[in-house]
Amino acid sequence: MSSLQFYNTRTRTTEKFIPQHEGEVKLYTCGPTVYDYLTIGNWTAYVYWDILVRLLEANEYKVHRVMNITDVGHLVSDADDGEDKLEKGARREDKTAWDVAKFYGDDFLRGMQRLNLKQPEYITKATEYIPQQLELVRTLGQKGYTYQIDDGIYFDTSKFPTYADFARLDIDAQKAGARVEFNQAKRNASDFALWKFTPSGETRDMEWDTPVDLLKGDATRKGFPGWHLECSAMAMDLLGTTLDIHTGGIDHIPVHHTNEIAQSEAATGLRFSNYWLHNNHLKVDGTKISKSLGNGYTLDDLEAKGYTPQDLRMFILQSGYQTEGNFTFENLTSATHRLHNWRRAAVLRHQLHETVDEQRDNRVPAYAASQALTEVLNDNMNTSEGLAHVDRVLGEVLDSTASYIDPRALTEFLQHVDNVLGFELITSTPDIGDNAKQLILERRRAREDKNWTKSDILRDTLATQGITVRDTATGSLWEYK
Ligand SMILES: [Zn+2]
């Protein structure tokens, strides 16, 4: 089998995938900040990383995966300015930040199920890893990477010489550009907060005592973790110092991931992740998704318009993960048709036992079709080609005379498509009941008797049960409407 390869942001090249331990993959996915419903733009990333897990498993890797839920510390600006998104959400809804995190965190988990996303081995909430995060601050302090200013404990990026490498940042330009805006108490524009203090005179819903040994002077301060720190602390606590793959959105490269790398590698002296995979953005009608435009559709918005989460999955996978996607309802509708066509082929497996001729050569689909799908996806998760492959295989099945179709090979192929692409073709296409089968039989007899009136009545009865019948040279085949 062709080997698995990915475009690695760290090296800017496509590389053969080699994990640290044979047969095992340590994978970290940056998860959502749970202060609002996820939009289709957010879900796009999680659908792609679901394919990554499925593909690794198809290549017989055991996947140890951590996905975080950011429920504290992600400020309105990805840098260290502005309000905490959770505290802002709490004010908007007149709830506590804890309630907001619980509500949208649960909604995220439900959304994962609706989209048939594989459950990671660990889903970790930042608020449940505060001691590990403080320990990382402590280690960095002991190694001389931190300093304290009035609003928090910061990482001194000038002490980490390779800071700019990952994102190929131009630090001088950044300094010049940031001079006006950045917190003047910071030593360098790119320095970031590991631990922020609750401003004096204020109380936050989410705050913790800062251990006294981390503080300069003898004042006690309440505080909360920086968003970047959370990912490093949880990833290393559960997966060890070096990950095989770290995933996230391309917008995370210059700040969030750059900072994760700096603090993790400064603490351990080891590489934080061997492979970094980044998904591109989704636009809607050619424009960026934004609150003000009201184009940040949720799963509920799509369902209200008659689309299923599986339709969205199909839409997303039509583009590769590195391609900028463009969502329109027209594109979503065409994805819906594509999925419908796959299901038309999937229901054939219930109808072929009588007609299949095991002795025939050139039966479809070929048993090699499943393997070929994995091979296409192995090339940097090429989902658009993967879908085209499924189109070809199932298209051939739909175009074939029933006696050429091998129901066992078809079932096996559908199962494989479900495993690697997550479409639930098998469970979404159950057999019809005996009553409907009886009606189809009666309709066929009526047609043989040229009793068109009766045949039409039976066709209409079947239609009310969501079943249509098409007549072929070798018999009648049913499908879902
Ligand atoms: Zn992260």
Coordinates of C-alpha atoms and ligand atoms in Angstrom, one line a residue:
M1 CA 0.0 0.0 0.0
S2 CA 1.2 3.5 -0.7
S3 CA 2.4 5.1 2.4
L4 CA 0.7 7.9 4.3
Q5 CA 2.1 11.4 3.7
F6 CA 1.1 14.9 4.9
Y7 CA 2.0 18.5 4.2
N8 CA 3.9 19.5 7.3
T9 CA 3.7 23.2 8.2
R10 CA 6.8 22.8 10.3
T11 CA 9.0 22.0 7.3
R12 CA 6.8 23.4 4.6
T13 CA 7.1 20.1 2.7
T14 CA 5.0 17.0 2.1
E15 CA 6.5 14.2 4.1
K16 CA 6.0 10.5 4.6
F17 CA 4.4 10.0 8.0
I18 CA 6.6 8.3 10.5
P19 CA 5.3 8.2 14.1
Q20 CA 7.7 8.0 17.1
H21 CA 6.3 4.5 18.1
E22 CA 5.4 2.0 15.5
G23 CA 1.6 1.5 15.2
E24 CA 0.7 4.4 17.5
V25 CA 0.0 8.1 16.9
K26 CA -0.1 10.8 19.5
L27 CA -2.5 13.5 18.1
Y28 CA -3.5 16.8 19.6
T29 CA -6.4 18.9 18.1
C30 CA -7.0 22.4 19.2
G31 CA -10.6 22.4 20.2
P32 CA -13.3 25.1 20.4
T33 CA -13.7 28.0 22.8
V34 CA -17.1 27.4 24.1
Y35 CA -18.7 30.8 24.5
D36 CA -21.3 30.5 21.6
Y37 CA -22.7 28.0 19.1
L38 CA -20.1 26.7 16.6
T39 CA -20.6 27.9 13.1
I40 CA -20.1 25.8 9.9
G41 CA -16.7 27.5 9.7
N42 CA -15.7 26.0 13.0
W43 CA -17.2 22.6 12.2
T44 CA -15.2 22.4 9.0
A45 CA -12.0 21.9 10.9
Y46 CA -13.4 19.2 13.1
V47 CA -14.7 17.3 10.1
Y48 CA -11.3 17.3 8.5
W49 CA -9.6 16.1 11.7
D50 CA -12.2 13.4 11.9
I51 CA -11.0 12.2 8.5
L52 CA -7.4 12.3 9.8
V53 CA -8.3 10.0 12.7
R54 CA -10.3 7.6 10.4
L55 CA -7.4 7.6 7.9
L56 CA -4.8 6.8 10.6
E57 CA -7.0 4.0 11.8
A58 CA -7.4 2.7 8.2
N59 CA -3.6 2.5 8.2
E60 CA -3.8 0.4 11.3
Y61 CA -2.5 3.0 13.8
K62 CA -3.8 3.2 17.3
V63 CA -4.7 6.8 17.8
H64 CA -4.2 8.5 21.1
R65 CA -5.9 11.8 20.7
V66 CA -6.5 14.8 22.9
M67 CA -8.9 17.6 22.1
N68 CA -9.3 20.5 24.4
I69 CA -12.3 22.5 25.2
T70 CA -11.2 26.1 26.0
D71 CA -13.5 27.2 28.7
V72 CA -11.3 30.0 30.1
G73 CA -8.6 32.4 29.1
H74 CA -9.2 32.9 25.4
L75 CA -9.3 36.7 25.0
V76 CA -11.2 38.5 22.4
S77 CA -8.0 39.2 20.6
D78 CA -5.9 36.0 20.0
A79 CA -3.1 37.9 21.6
D80 CA -3.5 39.0 25.2
D81 CA -5.8 41.9 24.8
G82 CA -9.5 42.4 25.4
E83 CA -12.0 40.6 27.5
D84 CA -12.1 36.8 28.1
K85 CA -14.6 35.4 25.6
L86 CA -16.2 33.3 28.3
E87 CA -16.7 36.2 30.7
K88 CA -18.1 38.3 27.7
G89 CA -20.5 35.5 26.8
A90 CA -21.6 35.4 30.5
R91 CA -22.4 39.1 30.5
R92 CA -24.3 38.7 27.2
E93 CA -26.5 36.0 28.5
D94 CA -26.6 37.1 32.1
K95 CA -25.2 33.8 33.3
T96 CA -22.0 32.8 35.0
A97 CA -19.0 32.0 32.8
W98 CA -19.2 28.5 34.2
D99 CA -22.8 28.1 33.0
V100 CA -21.9 29.5 29.6
A101 CA -19.0 27.0 29.3
K102 CA -21.2 24.1 30.3
F103 CA -24.0 25.0 27.9
Y104 CA -21.9 25.6 24.8
G105 CA -19.5 22.8 25.7
D106 CA -22.4 20.3 25.9
D107 CA -23.7 21.7 22.6
F108 CA -20.4 21.1 21.0
L109 CA -20.3 17.4 22.2
R110 CA -23.9 17.0 20.8
G111 CA -22.8 18.5 17.5
M112 CA -19.9 16.1 17.3
Q113 CA -22.4 13.2 17.5
R114 CA -24.7 14.8 15.0
L115 CA -21.8 15.1 12.6
N116 CA -20.7 11.5 13.4
L117 CA -17.2 12.8 14.5
K118 CA -15.2 10.2 16.3
Q119 CA -14.8 10.8 20.0
P120 CA -11.2 11.6 21.0
E121 CA -9.7 9.4 23.7
Y122 CA -9.5 12.6 25.8
I123 CA -11.6 15.7 25.7
T124 CA -10.1 18.0 28.2
K125 CA -11.4 21.2 29.7
A126 CA -8.9 23.9 30.4
T127 CA -10.4 24.6 33.8
E128 CA -9.7 21.0 34.9
Y129 CA -6.0 21.3 34.2
I130 CA -5.1 24.4 36.2
P131 CA -2.4 22.7 38.3
Q132 CA -0.7 21.3 35.2
Q133 CA -0.7 24.8 33.7
L134 CA 0.7 26.4 36.8
E135 CA 3.4 23.7 36.9
L136 CA 4.4 24.7 33.3
V137 CA 4.6 28.3 34.4
R138 CA 6.8 27.3 37.3
T139 CA 9.1 25.2 35.1
L140 CA 9.5 28.1 32.6
G141 CA 10.1 30.5 35.5
Q142 CA 12.9 28.2 36.9
K143 CA 14.5 28.2 33.5
G144 CA 14.4 32.0 33.2
Y145 CA 11.8 32.4 30.5
T146 CA 9.2 34.4 32.4
Y147 CA 8.8 37.8 33.9
Q148 CA 5.9 39.5 35.8
I149 CA 4.3 42.8 35.0
D150 CA 1.2 44.4 36.5
D151 CA -1.3 42.3 34.6
G152 CA 0.3 38.9 34.5
I153 CA 3.2 36.5 34.1
Y154 CA 4.7 36.6 30.6
F155 CA 6.9 34.5 28.4
D156 CA 10.0 36.4 27.2
T157 CA 10.1 35.4 23.5
S158 CA 13.6 37.0 23.0
K159 CA 15.0 34.2 25.2
F160 CA 13.7 31.6 22.8
P161 CA 15.9 32.1 19.7
T162 CA 13.9 30.1 17.3
Y163 CA 10.6 31.8 18.2
A164 CA 10.0 33.2 14.7
D165 CA 10.9 30.1 12.8
F166 CA 7.6 28.2 12.8
A167 CA 5.5 30.9 11.3
R168 CA 8.5 32.5 9.4
L169 CA 7.7 35.7 11.3
D170 CA 9.4 38.9 10.6
I171 CA 9.9 40.0 14.2
D172 CA 11.4 43.4 13.3
A173 CA 8.3 44.3 11.2
Q174 CA 6.1 43.0 14.0
K175 CA 7.9 45.2 16.5
A176 CA 7.5 48.3 14.3
G177 CA 3.9 47.6 13.6
A178 CA 2.9 46.8 17.2
R179 CA 4.7 49.7 18.8
V180 CA 1.5 51.7 19.1
E181 CA -0.8 49.0 20.3
F182 CA 1.1 46.6 22.5
N183 CA 1.2 46.6 26.2
Q184 CA 4.2 48.8 26.8
A185 CA 5.1 46.9 30.0
K186 CA 6.0 43.9 27.9
R187 CA 9.6 43.5 27.0
N188 CA 8.9 42.4 23.4
A189 CA 5.9 42.9 21.2
S190 CA 5.6 39.1 20.7
D191 CA 5.8 38.2 24.4
F192 CA 2.6 36.6 25.6
A193 CA 0.8 36.0 28.9
L194 CA 1.2 32.6 30.5
W195 CA -0.9 33.6 33.4
K196 CA -3.1 36.7 33.6
F197 CA -4.0 38.4 36.9
T198 CA -7.6 39.4 37.7
P199 CA -7.4 43.2 37.6
S200 CA -7.3 44.6 41.1
G201 CA -10.8 45.6 42.3
E202 CA -12.5 43.1 40.0
T203 CA -13.8 39.6 40.5
R204 CA -14.0 37.1 37.7
D205 CA -16.3 34.1 37.6
M206 CA -13.3 32.0 36.8
E207 CA -10.2 32.7 38.7
W208 CA -7.7 30.8 40.8
D209 CA -5.1 31.7 43.4
T210 CA -1.7 32.3 41.9
P211 CA 0.8 30.1 43.9
V212 CA 3.0 32.4 46.0
D213 CA 6.2 30.9 44.7
L214 CA 5.3 32.1 41.2
L215 CA 4.7 35.7 42.4
K216 CA 7.2 38.5 42.8
G217 CA 6.7 40.4 46.0
D218 CA 4.3 39.4 48.7
A219 CA 0.9 40.5 47.3
T220 CA -1.6 37.7 46.6
R221 CA -3.1 37.7 43.2
K222 CA -6.0 35.8 41.7
G223 CA -5.5 34.8 38.0
F224 CA -6.3 32.6 35.1
P225 CA -4.4 30.8 32.4
G226 CA -3.5 32.2 29.0
W227 CA -5.1 30.3 26.1
H228 CA -1.8 29.2 24.6
L229 CA -0.6 27.7 27.9
E230 CA -3.7 25.5 28.1
C231 CA -3.0 23.5 25.0
S232 CA 0.7 22.9 25.8
A233 CA -0.1 21.8 29.4
M234 CA -2.9 19.4 28.5
A235 CA -1.2 17.9 25.4
M236 CA 2.0 17.2 27.4
D237 CA 0.2 16.0 30.5
L238 CA -1.7 13.3 28.6
L239 CA 0.5 12.5 25.6
G240 CA 4.1 13.3 26.7
T241 CA 6.6 15.9 25.7
T242 CA 6.6 15.2 21.9
L243 CA 3.4 14.8 19.8
D244 CA 3.3 13.0 16.5
I245 CA 0.7 15.3 15.0
H246 CA -0.7 18.6 16.1
T247 CA -3.7 20.1 14.1
G248 CA -5.4 23.4 14.0
G249 CA -6.5 26.2 11.7
I250 CA -4.1 28.2 9.6
D251 CA -4.9 31.3 11.6
H252 CA -3.2 29.7 14.6
I253 CA 0.2 29.5 12.9
P254 CA 1.6 33.0 13.7
V255 CA 0.4 33.4 17.3
H256 CA -1.3 30.4 19.0
H257 CA 0.9 27.6 17.7
T258 CA 4.0 29.7 17.6
N259 CA 3.5 30.3 21.3
E260 CA 2.6 26.7 22.1
I261 CA 5.9 25.7 20.5
A262 CA 7.9 28.3 22.3
Q263 CA 6.6 27.5 25.8
S264 CA 6.6 23.7 25.4
E265 CA 10.1 23.5 23.8
A266 CA 11.5 26.0 26.3
A267 CA 10.2 23.9 29.1
T268 CA 11.3 20.5 27.9
G269 CA 14.2 21.2 25.5
L270 CA 12.5 18.8 23.1
R271 CA 10.5 19.2 19.9
F272 CA 6.8 19.7 20.7
S273 CA 5.3 18.1 17.6
N274 CA 6.8 16.4 14.6
Y275 CA 4.0 17.1 12.2
W276 CA 1.7 20.2 12.1
L277 CA -1.4 20.0 9.9
H278 CA -3.4 23.1 9.3
N279 CA -6.8 23.5 7.8
N280 CA -7.8 26.5 5.6
H281 CA -10.9 28.6 6.3
L282 CA -14.4 28.4 5.1
K283 CA -15.9 31.5 3.5
V284 CA -19.7 31.9 3.0
D285 CA -20.8 33.4 -0.3
G286 CA -17.2 34.5 -0.9
T287 CA -16.9 36.5 2.3
K288 CA -15.4 35.9 5.7
I289 CA -17.8 34.5 8.3
S290 CA -18.7 37.2 10.8
K291 CA -21.2 37.9 13.5
S292 CA -22.2 41.2 11.9
L293 CA -23.0 39.6 8.5
G294 CA -25.1 36.8 10.2
N295 CA -23.5 34.3 7.9
G296 CA -22.1 32.1 10.6
Y297 CA -24.7 29.3 10.1
T298 CA -25.0 26.7 12.8
L299 CA -26.1 23.0 12.5
D300 CA -29.5 24.0 13.7
D301 CA -29.7 26.7 11.0
L302 CA -29.0 24.1 8.3
E303 CA -31.4 21.6 9.7
A304 CA -34.2 24.3 9.8
K305 CA -33.6 24.6 6.0
G306 CA -33.9 20.9 5.5
Y307 CA -30.2 19.9 5.4
T308 CA -28.6 17.2 7.5
P309 CA -25.2 17.2 9.2
Q310 CA -24.2 14.5 6.7
D311 CA -25.0 16.9 3.8
L312 CA -22.6 19.4 5.5
R313 CA -19.9 16.7 5.8
M314 CA -20.2 15.9 2.1
F315 CA -20.0 19.6 1.3
I316 CA -16.9 20.1 3.4
L317 CA -15.0 17.0 2.1
Q318 CA -15.5 18.1 -1.5
S319 CA -12.6 20.5 -1.0
G320 CA -9.2 19.4 0.4
Y321 CA -8.4 20.6 3.9
Q322 CA -5.8 23.1 2.7
T323 CA -8.1 24.7 0.2
E324 CA -10.2 27.7 1.2
G325 CA -13.8 26.5 1.0
N326 CA -16.7 28.6 -0.1
F327 CA -20.1 27.7 1.3
T328 CA -23.3 28.6 -0.6
F329 CA -26.6 26.9 -0.3
E330 CA -26.3 26.0 -4.0
N331 CA -23.0 24.1 -3.2
L332 CA -24.7 22.4 -0.2
T333 CA -27.6 21.3 -2.4
S334 CA -25.2 19.7 -4.9
A335 CA -23.5 17.9 -2.0
T336 CA -26.9 16.7 -0.9
H337 CA -27.5 15.2 -4.4
R338 CA -24.2 13.5 -4.4
L339 CA -24.9 11.8 -1.1
H340 CA -28.4 10.9 -2.3
N341 CA -26.8 9.2 -5.3
W342 CA -24.5 7.2 -3.0
R343 CA -27.5 6.0 -1.0
R344 CA -29.2 5.0 -4.2
A345 CA -26.3 2.6 -4.8
A346 CA -26.2 1.6 -1.2
V347 CA -29.8 0.3 -1.1
L348 CA -29.0 -2.1 -4.0
R349 CA -27.3 -4.4 -1.6
H350 CA -30.7 -5.4 -0.2
Q351 CA -32.1 -6.3 -3.6
L352 CA -29.5 -8.4 -5.4
H353 CA -29.5 -11.8 -3.8
E354 CA -31.7 -13.3 -6.4
T355 CA -30.0 -11.9 -9.4
V356 CA -26.3 -12.0 -8.8
D357 CA -24.3 -14.4 -10.8
E358 CA -21.3 -15.4 -8.8
Q359 CA -19.6 -17.0 -11.8
R360 CA -19.5 -13.8 -13.8
D361 CA -16.2 -12.0 -14.5
N362 CA -16.0 -8.3 -14.1
R363 CA -18.4 -8.1 -11.3
V364 CA -18.7 -4.6 -9.6
P365 CA -17.5 -3.2 -7.4
A366 CA -14.0 -4.7 -7.5
Y367 CA -12.8 -5.8 -4.1
A368 CA -9.7 -3.6 -4.7
A369 CA -11.9 -0.5 -4.7
S370 CA -11.7 -0.1 -0.9
Q371 CA -8.0 -0.3 -0.8
A372 CA -7.8 2.2 -3.7
L373 CA -9.9 4.7 -1.6
T374 CA -7.4 4.5 1.3
E375 CA -4.5 5.0 -1.1
V376 CA -6.1 8.2 -2.6
L377 CA -6.7 9.6 0.9
N378 CA -3.2 8.6 2.0
D379 CA -1.8 11.4 -0.3
N380 CA -2.2 14.2 2.2
M381 CA -5.8 13.5 3.0
N382 CA -7.0 14.2 -0.5
T383 CA -10.8 14.1 0.2
S384 CA -11.9 15.7 -3.1
E385 CA -10.2 12.8 -5.0
G386 CA -11.5 10.3 -2.5
L387 CA -15.1 11.4 -3.1
A388 CA -14.4 11.3 -6.9
H389 CA -13.2 7.7 -6.4
V390 CA -16.4 6.8 -4.6
D391 CA -18.5 8.4 -7.3
R392 CA -16.8 6.3 -9.9
V393 CA -17.2 3.0 -8.0
L394 CA -20.8 3.6 -7.0
G395 CA -21.6 5.2 -10.4
E396 CA -20.5 2.0 -12.1
V397 CA -22.7 0.0 -9.7
L398 CA -25.7 2.1 -10.6
D399 CA -25.0 1.8 -14.3
S400 CA -24.6 -2.0 -14.1
T401 CA -27.1 -4.6 -14.9
A402 CA -28.1 -6.3 -11.6
S403 CA -26.5 -9.6 -12.5
Y404 CA -23.1 -7.9 -12.6
I405 CA -23.3 -6.4 -9.1
D406 CA -21.8 -8.4 -6.3
P407 CA -23.7 -7.5 -3.1
R408 CA -21.0 -8.7 -0.8
A409 CA -18.3 -6.6 -2.4
L410 CA -20.8 -3.7 -2.5
T411 CA -21.5 -4.0 1.3
E412 CA -17.8 -4.2 2.0
F413 CA -17.0 -1.1 0.0
L414 CA -19.9 0.9 1.6
Q415 CA -18.5 -0.2 5.0
H416 CA -15.1 1.1 4.1
V417 CA -16.5 4.4 2.8
D418 CA -18.2 4.7 6.2
N419 CA -15.1 3.9 8.1
V420 CA -12.8 6.4 6.3
L421 CA -15.2 9.1 5.3
G422 CA -17.8 8.8 8.1
F423 CA -21.0 8.9 5.9
E424 CA -23.1 6.3 7.7
L425 CA -24.2 4.9 4.4
I426 CA -25.0 1.5 5.9
T427 CA -27.0 2.7 8.9
S428 CA -28.8 5.4 6.8
T429 CA -30.1 2.9 4.2
P430 CA -31.9 0.1 6.0
D431 CA -33.9 -2.4 4.1
I432 CA -37.6 -1.7 3.5
G433 CA -40.3 -3.6 5.3
D434 CA -42.1 -6.8 4.1
N435 CA -45.2 -4.8 3.4
A436 CA -43.4 -2.5 1.0
K437 CA -41.7 -5.5 -0.7
Q438 CA -45.1 -7.1 -1.1
L439 CA -46.4 -3.9 -2.8
I440 CA -43.4 -3.9 -5.2
L441 CA -44.1 -7.5 -6.1
E442 CA -47.8 -6.8 -6.7
R443 CA -46.8 -3.8 -8.8
R444 CA -44.5 -6.0 -11.0
R445 CA -47.3 -8.5 -11.5
A446 CA -49.7 -5.7 -12.4
R447 CA -47.2 -4.5 -15.0
E448 CA -46.8 -8.0 -16.4
D449 CA -50.6 -8.1 -16.7
K450 CA -50.5 -4.7 -18.4
N451 CA -52.8 -3.4 -15.6
W452 CA -51.4 0.1 -15.7
T453 CA -54.1 1.6 -13.4
K454 CA -53.3 -0.8 -10.6
S455 CA -49.6 -0.4 -11.2
D456 CA -49.9 3.4 -10.9
I457 CA -51.9 3.1 -7.7
L458 CA -49.3 0.8 -6.1
R459 CA -46.6 3.2 -7.2
D460 CA -48.4 6.1 -5.5
T461 CA -48.8 4.0 -2.3
L462 CA -45.1 3.3 -2.3
A463 CA -44.3 7.0 -2.8
T464 CA -46.3 7.8 0.4
Q465 CA -43.9 5.5 2.2
G466 CA -40.9 7.4 0.7
I467 CA -40.0 4.7 -1.8
T468 CA -39.7 5.0 -5.5
V469 CA -39.3 2.1 -8.0
R470 CA -37.4 2.1 -11.2
D471 CA -37.9 -0.6 -13.8
T472 CA -34.8 -2.1 -15.4
A473 CA -34.4 -4.8 -18.0
T474 CA -33.9 -7.4 -15.3
G475 CA -36.5 -6.3 -12.8
S476 CA -37.7 -3.4 -10.6
L477 CA -35.4 -1.8 -8.1
W478 CA -36.5 0.4 -5.3
E479 CA -34.8 3.5 -3.8
Y480 CA -35.6 6.0 -1.2
K481 CA -37.2 9.2 -2.5
Ligands
ZN1 ZN -4.4 25.1 20.9

